[in-house]
Amino acid sequence: MSSSERMSSPPPPKQYGVTKPISMAGPTEADIQRNRELEKFLVEAGLYESKEEDEKREQVLGRIRQIAKDWVKQLTRLRGYSDQMVEDANALIFTFGSYRLGVHGPGADIDALCVGPSYVSREEDFFFILHNILAEMEEVTELQPVLDAHVPVMKFKFDGLSIDLLYASISRLVVREDLDISDMSVLYDVDEPAGRSLNGCRVADQILKLVPNVEHFCTTLRCLKFWAKRRGVYSNVTGFLGGVNWALLVARVCQLYPNAVPSMLVSRFFRVYTMWRWPNPVMLCTIEEAELGFSVWDPRKNRRDKTHHMPIITPAYPCMNSSYNVSTSTLRVMVDQFQYGNTICEEVELNKAQWSALFEPYLFFESYRNYLQVDIVAANADDLLAWKGWVESRLRQLTLMIERDTYGKLQCHPYPHEYVDTSKPCAHCAFFMGLQRKPGEVVQEGQQFDIRGSVEEFKLSINMYMFWKPGMEICVSHIRRKQIPPYVFPEGYKRTRHPRLASQQRSSENGNEYQTGSGLKRKKDPESVDQDGPEKRQSISPQKQDSLSPEHLAPSSVRSGTGSNVEPVIPDKRVLNQEIAEGGDVSNSSVITSVTSEVGSCEDVGNESVAGSSEGNNGSVEGSNNPVSSQSDCCDADSQSLLENRHLDGNGAFQDRVHEELEPNAGLGSVLQSTSGIDSETVVQKPVMRLSLTSTA
């Protein structure tokens, strides 16, 4: 080849991420038209903030910056530093999350980080002195410090705008205005909470550097965050995904399709993650090592990393799994939702559906037969705010405990929304969890799941709240679908069955039989929930009450606030074994007793009914989306690119298989398998298993 020919050769396409792109194709005319329709839908949905609201955010941030500077100068003066030090004393405010990425909408909170000098501490100065300064300001409301969180945070509203403020003390006497937070030197000699706090801003900066087109990335992320909220899978605290997780997933798809427009990226997002073989990690770049003492995600070295179900790795040192909260149950829910999104996007591309179909809200209260209801009460609204935050941060533990104690056979779907009964005079809110048997699980007659121990262990952990006050109570109830309180529905009453859900239920019921406790087989009849009409919810305590007060929510011996007797009060022996037939109804009581597949009488007996009609033996629940089948031909990342960079060795740590639809060198993830043979699906085990299996045979 001549020199002129070499000079005229086009340069190879730039590679974003750890693998080559799946496709370099740009949009067609049809794609451009669908993109216009999608952007129009997002605008009409009110996802963009007005200019006035954006200016208010800037003003609030300016106020907080000045408050932080004055606070540090005050501490510097009180501690006897020189006048020059007082003059130079400074604190900086950085933003991260949706605001930093440019995808925030009206009413969204601002994630901010305060960086201060080495002599200003987090525990005493930030959470005590600055907290008191903010508490005395008229503009500040709903001030809530969360010291024991994985990333300590102070939550409050400033002039009506929600703020999540973190703090990091760096090893410098003076924090200069030109501080580069992306520089690794800011991590020298900082503790792990400070490192995690700094990581939020560092990760946001790296994401924007690693995507091919920032504008396309932002539009796609804005769209998918809205979708995740509508489908009930947007919540890091309850075991789903939060803002940074969704940003990383979208950024990876942008790397795989660098020339795609947002409408294409949304469709490819669901296509990619429907096929993804979890726990393959999602990574935007190779894992960076450094000698600063921070733990980096590596399942070959760190035992805990092997238990992660949905690793989504942050791109800035120290590289960590941002989705460690995901459990087997919540992963199952998200995979179902990815499949739903993929199906709708395929219909949109075939002009069989509009974009609005993708954002239909998930009908959570029509998707399960059985639920756990977690009622939270406090003496006043301020106490409820703190108490609710503590309980919500621990709800994920209840899911893990039930998974552990039932060997994963009983799955929980925590719904990341709180509900308030405005007719009640007390400060109250409630959370709900859907219950179902693991799909495909073999059903044995009389099999019983005793989750009393799981619930009591959860309540004991809740009772460890160091700021507990009288009146802070929690009650966990087991209810069936027709006992769901009407205040959870927007119109105050149950809606009619969604056509998609109804058709799914009909197709799953055809030809199936169930066996009752009497041993007689009958043809299954679909539950006529809609014919029941609005039904008054039965009492969640053994006695009737007109108001939901702390005394009425649970007997004194089961209220977590007492801290004494935690044995459940059983008002009647008939509720000892509440029954959850295979997708069937269960009884309601003030405390959890057991969840069983043993089918009992179909009669309601007061408030301790033992209704139960089995709905087949395939573990399906009426109205729920069908689980995704095994994706054995799913795409994996090009492991060689990691091996060559020596970030992960080739000692049997990877397996690679590429889906036939994609280019051979454009895999999607890397399977990290431990050479010690520990299953990555295993959750942290505890010695006591509270699984009770009984038989009526």
XYZ file of C-alpha atoms in Angstrom:
697
model
C 0.000 0.000 0.000
C 1.415 3.410 -0.989
C 1.812 6.259 1.437
C -0.957 8.209 -0.328
C -3.327 5.274 0.092
C -2.472 5.003 3.779
C -3.118 8.718 4.268
C -6.507 8.490 2.562
C -7.688 5.536 4.671
C -10.416 6.595 7.102
C -9.465 6.347 10.778
C -10.993 3.440 12.698
C -14.149 4.351 14.617
C -13.559 5.501 18.168
C -14.318 2.849 20.746
C -16.372 3.864 23.757
C -16.269 1.531 26.715
C -14.671 -1.873 27.128
C -15.963 -3.370 23.860
C -16.490 -2.352 20.271
C -19.893 -0.888 19.328
C -22.667 -3.254 18.336
C -23.682 -0.957 15.495
C -22.394 2.298 14.032
C -25.614 2.836 12.084
C -27.333 6.186 12.247
C -31.064 6.886 12.168
C -33.338 6.255 9.199
C -36.167 8.608 8.260
C -38.548 6.426 10.262
C -36.231 6.640 13.282
C -36.094 10.427 13.017
C -39.874 10.608 12.899
C -40.222 8.327 15.936
C -37.636 10.463 17.712
C -39.700 13.603 17.092
C -42.758 11.851 18.468
C -40.856 10.693 21.554
C -39.452 14.141 22.312
C -42.904 15.660 21.850
C -44.329 13.127 24.303
C -41.649 13.949 26.897
C -42.389 17.670 26.634
C -46.147 17.131 26.923
C -45.553 14.855 29.928
C -44.035 17.830 31.755
C -40.555 16.374 32.187
C -38.737 19.621 31.442
C -38.317 22.456 33.903
C -39.240 26.032 33.107
C -36.662 28.795 32.917
C -38.033 30.364 36.097
C -37.673 27.091 38.033
C -34.129 26.664 36.773
C -33.226 30.167 37.931
C -34.672 29.422 41.364
C -32.419 26.361 41.649
C -29.387 28.501 40.914
C -30.450 31.013 43.545
C -30.951 28.305 46.181
C -27.569 26.768 45.396
C -26.006 30.213 45.720
C -27.552 30.625 49.156
C -26.327 27.205 50.292
C -22.820 27.974 49.018
C -22.725 31.145 51.092
C -24.072 29.379 54.181
C -21.346 26.710 53.860
C -18.596 29.317 53.514
C -19.812 31.289 56.538
C -20.083 28.063 58.562
C -16.460 27.070 57.848
C -15.179 30.579 58.586
C -17.049 30.563 61.901
C -15.499 27.222 62.896
C -12.045 28.395 61.823
C -12.343 31.490 64.017
C -13.687 29.533 67.016
C -10.768 27.108 66.853
C -8.182 29.824 67.186
C -6.710 29.909 63.696
C -5.028 33.055 62.440
C -6.895 35.893 60.770
C -5.353 34.911 57.449
C -6.640 31.361 57.861
C -10.090 32.702 58.684
C -10.003 34.821 55.547
C -8.874 31.874 53.392
C -11.275 29.397 54.997
C -13.632 28.020 52.421
C -16.116 25.290 51.535
C -17.290 24.316 48.064
C -20.636 22.991 46.879
C -20.641 20.512 43.983
C -23.722 18.970 42.419
C -24.207 15.449 41.148
C -27.089 13.169 40.230
C -29.851 14.271 37.866
C -29.111 17.983 38.258
C -25.450 17.564 37.330
C -26.349 15.287 34.411
C -28.941 17.735 33.134
C -31.944 15.399 33.362
C -33.791 16.872 36.330
C -37.457 17.720 36.024
C -39.920 19.963 37.848
C -39.866 19.379 41.592
C -36.793 17.124 41.491
C -34.376 17.342 44.373
C -30.792 18.556 44.117
C -27.995 16.195 45.113
C -25.156 18.321 46.449
C -21.801 17.731 48.102
C -20.121 20.119 50.522
C -16.315 19.814 50.521
C -14.585 21.260 53.572
C -11.093 21.399 55.082
C -9.522 18.672 57.180
C -10.351 20.265 60.552
C -14.112 20.389 59.905
C -15.624 17.025 60.824
C -18.712 15.275 59.557
C -20.164 14.002 62.846
C -19.791 17.069 65.056
C -19.482 20.030 62.715
C -21.684 19.020 59.772
C -24.404 16.981 61.463
C -24.527 19.129 64.600
C -23.360 22.713 64.083
C -24.435 23.162 60.445
C -27.603 21.228 61.220
C -28.464 23.724 63.974
C -27.696 26.669 61.688
C -30.075 25.319 59.057
C -32.737 24.463 61.650
C -32.936 28.123 62.707
C -33.515 29.385 59.165
C -37.063 30.144 58.044
C -36.391 28.909 54.513
C -35.397 25.454 55.766
C -38.081 22.850 56.465
C -38.255 19.068 56.873
C -34.652 18.910 58.088
C -33.688 15.249 58.470
C -30.133 14.045 59.196
C -29.355 10.453 58.192
C -26.030 9.705 59.844
C -26.016 5.914 59.590
C -26.725 5.683 55.855
C -24.188 4.077 53.528
C -23.535 7.634 52.380
C -24.396 9.973 55.304
C -26.752 12.704 54.140
C -28.679 15.680 55.460
C -32.082 16.033 53.791
C -34.081 19.251 53.887
C -36.145 21.656 51.846
C -34.783 25.113 51.169
C -37.438 27.562 50.037
C -39.537 24.553 49.013
C -36.756 22.902 46.996
C -35.608 19.458 48.185
C -31.901 19.166 48.919
C -29.812 16.077 49.708
C -26.552 17.441 51.112
C -23.473 15.272 51.672
C -20.200 16.262 53.303
C -16.585 15.290 52.678
C -13.596 16.569 54.602
C -10.439 16.422 52.461
C -6.864 16.424 53.724
C -6.212 20.102 53.012
C -6.242 23.068 55.356
C -7.615 25.351 52.666
C -10.152 24.319 50.029
C -9.431 26.491 47.012
C -12.045 27.644 44.538
C -10.309 25.889 41.628
C -10.368 22.450 43.279
C -10.628 19.686 40.657
C -12.784 17.040 42.275
C -12.034 14.582 39.444
C -8.370 14.560 40.443
C -7.539 11.424 42.394
C -5.518 13.476 44.888
C -8.728 14.576 46.638
C -9.072 10.986 47.887
C -5.788 10.995 49.798
C -6.258 10.295 53.495
C -10.066 10.476 53.539
C -12.296 7.929 55.245
C -14.645 5.621 53.348
C -17.844 7.668 53.913
C -16.041 10.721 52.541
C -14.757 8.674 49.621
C -18.273 7.503 48.809
C -19.558 11.073 49.096
C -16.885 12.364 46.716
C -17.562 9.489 44.346
C -21.015 10.805 43.397
C -19.581 13.922 41.771
C -16.636 12.064 40.274
C -18.917 9.445 38.710
C -21.219 12.079 37.185
C -18.255 13.811 35.568
C -16.920 10.528 34.191
C -20.277 9.501 32.726
C -20.486 12.722 30.722
C -16.961 12.129 29.423
C -17.587 8.521 28.398
C -20.756 8.877 26.296
C -20.511 9.620 22.558
C -23.278 12.248 22.485
C -24.238 14.009 25.709
C -27.495 15.441 24.320
C -28.738 12.047 23.123
C -27.681 10.500 26.425
C -29.619 13.079 28.449
C -32.822 12.701 26.419
C -32.669 8.910 26.624
C -31.964 8.960 30.361
C -34.785 11.410 31.004
C -37.132 9.102 29.104
C -36.062 5.917 30.895
C -36.157 7.467 34.356
C -39.741 8.490 33.671
C -40.483 4.959 32.462
C -38.897 3.393 35.562
C -40.987 5.559 37.869
C -44.177 4.727 35.990
C -43.382 1.022 36.154
C -42.442 1.065 39.856
C -38.757 0.130 39.527
C -37.133 3.456 40.415
C -35.880 3.239 43.989
C -32.420 2.298 45.170
C -33.450 2.137 48.816
C -36.070 -0.581 48.275
C -33.831 -2.779 46.116
C -34.461 -1.436 42.618
C -32.329 1.101 40.743
C -31.748 4.759 41.519
C -30.676 7.661 39.345
C -26.998 6.768 39.008
C -27.838 3.141 38.171
C -30.147 4.134 35.331
C -27.569 6.651 34.106
C -24.885 3.958 33.905
C -27.186 1.515 32.095
C -28.170 4.168 29.551
C -24.569 5.299 29.100
C -23.510 1.746 28.251
C -26.185 1.485 25.565
C -25.033 4.848 24.175
C -21.512 3.382 23.903
C -22.819 0.319 22.055
C -24.841 2.447 19.581
C -22.802 5.689 19.309
C -24.709 7.145 16.331
C -28.241 6.288 17.435
C -30.831 8.929 18.287
C -32.851 8.725 21.537
C -35.784 6.814 20.028
C -33.348 4.158 18.823
C -31.475 4.138 22.129
C -34.673 3.557 24.129
C -35.547 0.571 21.960
C -31.979 -0.787 22.073
C -31.925 -0.316 25.854
C -34.712 -2.821 26.368
C -33.328 -5.153 23.725
C -29.890 -5.217 25.358
C -31.022 -5.657 28.965
C -33.694 -8.194 28.109
C -30.872 -10.395 26.805
C -28.313 -9.509 29.475
C -27.153 -12.457 31.545
C -26.970 -11.145 35.083
C -24.767 -11.138 37.134
C -22.586 -10.029 34.216
C -21.286 -6.578 35.199
C -22.171 -3.420 33.292
C -19.018 -1.318 32.965
C -18.319 1.905 31.060
C -14.560 1.510 31.316
C -11.965 -0.829 32.720
C -11.730 -1.044 36.494
C -9.028 1.293 37.697
C -6.633 0.258 40.443
C -4.791 2.636 42.747
C -2.800 2.411 45.961
C -5.053 4.596 48.063
C -6.490 1.829 50.231
C -10.051 1.859 48.913
C -11.812 -1.377 48.165
C -12.540 -1.872 44.462
C -15.265 -4.152 43.124
C -13.667 -7.505 42.376
C -15.628 -10.728 43.015
C -12.413 -12.750 42.760
C -11.013 -11.064 45.842
C -14.010 -9.766 47.780
C -16.390 -12.389 49.085
C -19.300 -9.970 49.325
C -18.973 -8.953 45.669
C -19.760 -12.548 44.659
C -23.255 -12.184 46.114
C -24.247 -9.207 43.960
C -27.085 -9.997 41.575
C -27.002 -7.030 39.188
C -23.539 -5.417 39.181
C -23.489 -1.924 37.637
C -19.973 -0.608 38.144
C -19.134 3.065 38.635
C -16.487 4.433 36.234
C -14.466 6.520 38.710
C -11.962 5.235 41.252
C -12.766 3.536 43.540
C -14.922 1.526 41.131
C -17.871 0.087 43.066
C -21.098 -1.748 42.408
C -23.757 0.967 42.495
C -26.603 -1.577 42.619
C -25.641 -3.708 45.617
C -29.178 -3.293 47.004
C -30.746 -5.445 44.273
C -32.093 -8.796 45.501
C -33.249 -11.859 43.583
C -36.862 -10.729 43.950
C -36.320 -7.162 42.743
C -34.102 -8.385 39.895
C -36.934 -10.668 38.794
C -39.326 -7.702 38.763
C -36.938 -5.557 36.724
C -36.270 -8.310 34.176
C -40.025 -8.659 33.728
C -40.281 -4.924 33.154
C -37.411 -4.937 30.643
C -39.295 -7.614 28.733
C -42.443 -5.492 28.856
C -40.540 -2.466 27.536
C -38.946 -4.512 24.770
C -42.333 -5.812 23.627
C -43.847 -2.321 23.490
C -40.837 -0.879 21.629
C -41.089 -3.633 19.025
C -44.734 -2.680 18.522
C -43.793 0.994 18.237
C -41.217 0.201 15.549
C -43.884 -1.750 13.645
C -46.300 1.200 13.990
C -48.619 -0.963 16.080
C -48.361 1.191 19.212
C -47.656 4.759 20.319
C -44.968 5.871 22.747
C -47.625 6.497 25.378
C -48.148 2.723 25.653
C -44.603 2.350 26.980
C -45.360 4.599 29.940
C -48.580 3.032 31.130
C -48.398 2.822 34.946
C -47.755 -0.570 36.470
C -50.929 -1.868 38.127
C -49.232 -3.134 41.263
C -52.411 -3.663 43.260
C -53.886 -5.790 40.494
C -50.773 -7.883 39.899
C -50.729 -10.029 43.055
C -53.241 -11.853 45.198
C -51.325 -11.403 48.442
C -49.542 -8.472 50.019
C -47.674 -7.375 53.101
C -48.782 -4.014 54.419
C -46.310 -2.066 56.561
C -48.062 0.665 58.555
C -45.936 3.378 60.131
C -47.224 5.895 62.650
C -45.740 8.593 64.848
C -46.938 11.211 67.289
C -46.587 14.078 64.788
C -45.543 14.846 61.231
C -41.918 15.670 62.117
C -41.464 12.405 64.005
C -43.099 10.506 61.146
C -40.662 12.008 58.643
C -37.662 10.687 60.561
C -39.316 7.373 61.502
C -40.522 6.738 57.954
C -37.059 7.395 56.529
C -35.562 4.852 58.902
C -38.173 2.179 58.174
C -38.014 2.722 54.406
C -34.243 2.338 54.451
C -34.712 -1.080 56.110
C -37.561 -2.455 53.974
C -35.015 -4.104 51.710
C -33.880 -6.160 54.689
C -37.365 -7.613 55.058
C -37.220 -8.778 51.434
C -33.826 -10.386 52.031
C -34.979 -12.049 55.253
C -38.009 -13.604 53.581
C -35.895 -14.780 50.638
C -33.375 -16.280 53.042
C -35.866 -17.977 55.342
C -37.863 -19.502 52.473
C -34.810 -20.525 50.457
C -35.879 -18.084 47.756
C -39.162 -19.922 47.143
C -41.306 -16.987 48.302
C -40.617 -13.789 46.389
C -41.384 -10.243 47.497
C -42.083 -7.237 45.338
C -41.608 -4.100 47.460
C -43.445 -1.206 45.859
C -41.434 2.032 46.104
C -44.364 4.321 46.891
C -45.804 5.414 50.198
C -49.513 5.832 50.795
C -51.336 7.979 53.328
C -54.866 7.622 54.602
C -55.904 11.261 54.844
C -59.037 10.315 56.781
C -56.949 9.242 59.762
C -56.147 11.865 62.412
C -52.706 10.486 63.258
C -49.426 10.876 61.371
C -49.424 7.747 59.258
C -48.099 6.207 56.042
C -47.977 2.708 54.603
C -45.809 0.649 52.267
C -46.847 -2.511 50.454
C -45.121 -5.652 49.184
C -46.528 -8.133 46.692
C -46.044 -11.821 47.522
C -45.810 -14.757 45.162
C -44.212 -18.166 44.961
C -41.098 -18.312 42.800
C -42.228 -19.031 39.215
C -41.619 -22.623 38.220
C -41.371 -23.830 41.808
C -42.798 -27.310 42.348
C -45.800 -27.136 44.648
C -46.231 -29.727 47.375
C -49.573 -30.211 49.049
C -49.489 -28.684 52.512
C -46.221 -26.828 51.952
C -46.030 -23.907 54.337
C -43.826 -20.825 54.613
C -43.591 -19.560 58.147
C -42.413 -15.949 57.901
C -43.203 -14.937 61.462
C -39.538 -15.167 62.361
C -38.575 -13.033 59.376
C -41.048 -10.320 60.337
C -40.051 -10.332 63.996
C -36.367 -10.124 63.063
C -37.182 -7.194 60.797
C -39.088 -5.440 63.577
C -36.212 -5.977 65.989
C -33.836 -4.329 63.515
C -36.284 -1.438 63.144
C -36.399 -1.120 66.923
C -32.669 -0.332 66.962
C -33.410 3.218 65.768
C -31.267 5.438 67.956
C -33.653 8.413 67.712
C -36.790 6.492 68.627
C -39.508 8.488 70.382
C -42.777 7.464 72.041
C -45.486 7.090 69.446
C -43.193 5.713 66.750
C -44.780 2.373 65.903
C -44.777 -0.152 63.062
C -47.217 -2.916 62.207
C -46.831 -5.550 59.478
C -50.051 -7.103 58.182
C -50.799 -9.845 55.694
C -53.701 -8.838 53.434
C -55.343 -10.170 50.305
C -56.088 -8.134 47.225
C -59.708 -7.380 47.992
C -58.662 -6.073 51.419
C -56.361 -3.418 49.952
C -57.440 -0.084 51.475
C -59.131 2.258 48.994
C -56.817 5.176 49.784
C -54.041 3.595 47.688
C -56.050 4.222 44.504
C -56.017 7.732 43.019
C -59.787 7.865 42.717
C -60.294 6.273 46.137
C -61.699 3.040 44.731
C -60.475 -0.014 42.874
C -60.236 0.328 39.120
C -61.517 -2.203 36.664
C -59.159 -4.888 35.472
C -56.718 -3.712 32.812
C -57.339 -5.546 29.504
C -53.716 -6.680 29.239
C -53.782 -8.105 32.752
C -57.126 -9.761 32.247
C -56.037 -11.450 29.034
C -52.833 -12.676 30.677
C -54.820 -14.151 33.533
C -57.288 -15.864 31.216
C -54.521 -17.433 29.168
C -52.717 -18.682 32.275
C -55.878 -20.249 33.698
C -57.068 -22.223 30.662
C -56.880 -25.938 31.269
C -55.445 -25.703 34.788
C -56.873 -27.414 37.841
C -56.295 -26.870 41.497
C -56.667 -29.085 44.535
C -58.560 -27.943 47.593
C -57.926 -28.963 51.154
C -60.662 -31.563 50.866
C -58.684 -33.369 48.202
C -61.251 -32.731 45.448
C -60.050 -31.319 42.140
C -62.045 -28.560 40.546
C -61.638 -26.381 37.517
C -60.151 -23.027 38.435
C -62.417 -20.023 38.372
C -60.883 -16.580 37.880
C -61.272 -14.386 40.914
C -63.974 -11.809 40.387
C -62.207 -8.943 42.072
C -63.885 -6.314 40.016
C -67.376 -7.512 40.943
C -66.638 -7.076 44.613
C -66.650 -3.311 44.317
C -65.004 -1.045 46.849
C -64.678 -3.022 50.031
C -63.983 -1.648 53.469
C -60.630 -2.885 54.691
C -60.772 -5.185 57.655
C -59.192 -4.103 60.889
C -55.464 -4.566 61.089
C -55.666 -5.161 64.819
C -57.688 -7.798 66.700
C -60.224 -5.186 67.738
C -62.298 -2.743 65.719
C -61.269 0.864 65.586
C -62.332 4.019 63.823
C -58.951 5.727 63.766
C -55.485 4.493 62.963
C -53.651 5.375 66.144
C -50.414 3.840 67.429
C -52.359 1.945 70.059
C -54.680 0.475 67.456
C -52.102 -0.446 64.845
C -50.657 -3.244 66.934
C -51.087 -4.702 70.399
C -48.580 -3.467 72.938
C -46.721 -6.743 72.908
C -45.971 -6.585 69.177
C -45.265 -2.876 68.746
C -41.620 -2.441 67.932
C -41.467 0.707 69.993
C -41.904 -1.187 73.229
C -38.702 -3.105 72.755
C -39.890 -5.804 75.110
C -42.086 -8.744 74.147
C -41.816 -9.506 70.432
C -43.941 -12.667 70.403
C -46.854 -12.154 68.032
C -50.240 -11.904 69.654
C -52.521 -14.551 68.149
C -56.156 -13.500 68.742
C -57.442 -16.852 67.478
C -55.815 -20.183 66.708
C -57.430 -20.103 63.307
C -54.895 -17.506 62.156
C -51.861 -19.543 63.194
C -51.434 -20.744 59.632
C -52.580 -18.024 57.249
C -52.756 -19.525 53.837
C -51.298 -18.299 50.619
C -52.488 -20.872 48.124
C -50.634 -20.999 44.877
C -51.540 -17.441 43.972
C -54.632 -17.688 46.185
C -56.089 -15.292 48.729
C -54.954 -15.164 52.317
C -56.391 -13.832 55.505
C -55.690 -10.569 57.199
C -54.577 -10.178 60.770
C -52.737 -7.746 62.953
C -49.553 -9.772 62.846
C -47.867 -12.117 60.422
C -48.239 -15.742 61.324
C -47.385 -17.889 58.350
C -47.713 -18.047 54.613
C -48.680 -21.448 53.312
C -49.663 -23.221 50.146
C -52.002 -25.476 52.076
C -55.525 -24.768 50.863
C -58.108 -24.252 53.545
C -61.744 -23.326 53.735
C -63.105 -20.759 51.335
C -65.206 -19.196 54.072
C -64.338 -15.962 55.821
C -64.381 -16.256 59.601
C -64.549 -12.751 61.015
C -61.267 -10.939 60.603
C -59.287 -14.174 60.599
C -60.574 -15.650 57.363
C -58.626 -18.526 55.913
C -59.789 -18.058 52.363
C -57.715 -19.765 49.765
C -58.236 -21.041 46.273
C -55.245 -22.339 44.447
C -54.587 -20.748 41.068
C -52.569 -23.467 39.412
C -49.228 -24.956 40.152
C -46.893 -22.881 38.064
C -46.345 -20.155 40.600
C -47.928 -17.444 38.485
C -49.935 -14.612 40.013
C -52.938 -13.038 38.394
C -52.068 -9.986 36.388
C -48.313 -10.299 36.730
C -46.093 -10.162 33.709
C -44.707 -13.425 32.482
C -41.118 -13.930 33.570
C -38.435 -13.815 30.941
C -37.315 -17.195 29.766
C -33.741 -18.306 30.150
C -31.531 -16.305 27.839
C -28.930 -18.928 27.114
C -27.898 -17.207 23.904
C -27.433 -13.843 25.523
C -24.556 -11.560 24.661
C -21.496 -11.127 26.826
C -18.749 -8.544 26.784
C -15.526 -9.015 24.961
C -13.556 -10.396 27.899
C -10.300 -10.258 25.992
C -10.285 -6.460 26.131
C -10.242 -6.673 29.919
C -7.700 -9.455 30.028
C -5.290 -7.547 27.825
C -5.501 -4.578 30.178
C -4.717 -6.897 33.117
C -7.564 -5.549 35.168
C -8.923 -9.064 35.493
C -6.887 -12.165 34.922
C -7.785 -15.022 32.655
C -7.639 -17.734 35.300
C -11.036 -19.113 34.462
C -12.722 -15.874 35.493
C -14.675 -15.304 32.297
C -17.021 -17.052 29.978
C -18.044 -15.454 26.718
C -20.858 -16.227 24.343
C -22.160 -13.839 21.746
C -25.728 -13.691 20.548
C -26.076 -14.630 16.910
C -27.928 -11.425 16.086
C -24.998 -9.233 17.104
C -21.540 -8.754 15.740
C -19.090 -11.398 16.973
C -16.870 -8.835 18.682
C -19.605 -6.741 20.233
C -20.605 -8.577 23.381
C -22.583 -7.013 26.172
C -21.062 -8.118 29.464
C -18.480 -10.251 31.190
C -19.437 -13.142 33.411
C -17.394 -13.020 36.556
C -17.271 -16.436 38.115
C -15.410 -17.251 41.262
C -12.734 -19.887 41.003
C -13.691 -20.910 44.516
C -17.082 -22.029 43.282
C -19.235 -19.629 45.283
C -22.505 -18.983 43.495
C -23.017 -15.342 42.617
C -26.729 -15.730 43.253
C -26.227 -16.522 46.934
C -27.315 -13.864 49.384
C -25.579 -13.367 52.707
C -26.559 -16.397 54.729
C -27.517 -16.470 58.383
C -27.439 -19.594 60.510
C -31.148 -19.797 61.354
C -33.622 -20.692 58.606
C -37.233 -20.103 59.574
C -38.828 -22.170 56.838
C -41.737 -24.251 58.075
C -43.019 -27.018 55.798
C -46.121 -28.855 56.900
C -48.345 -31.339 55.164
C -52.035 -32.055 55.446
C -51.643 -35.465 53.870
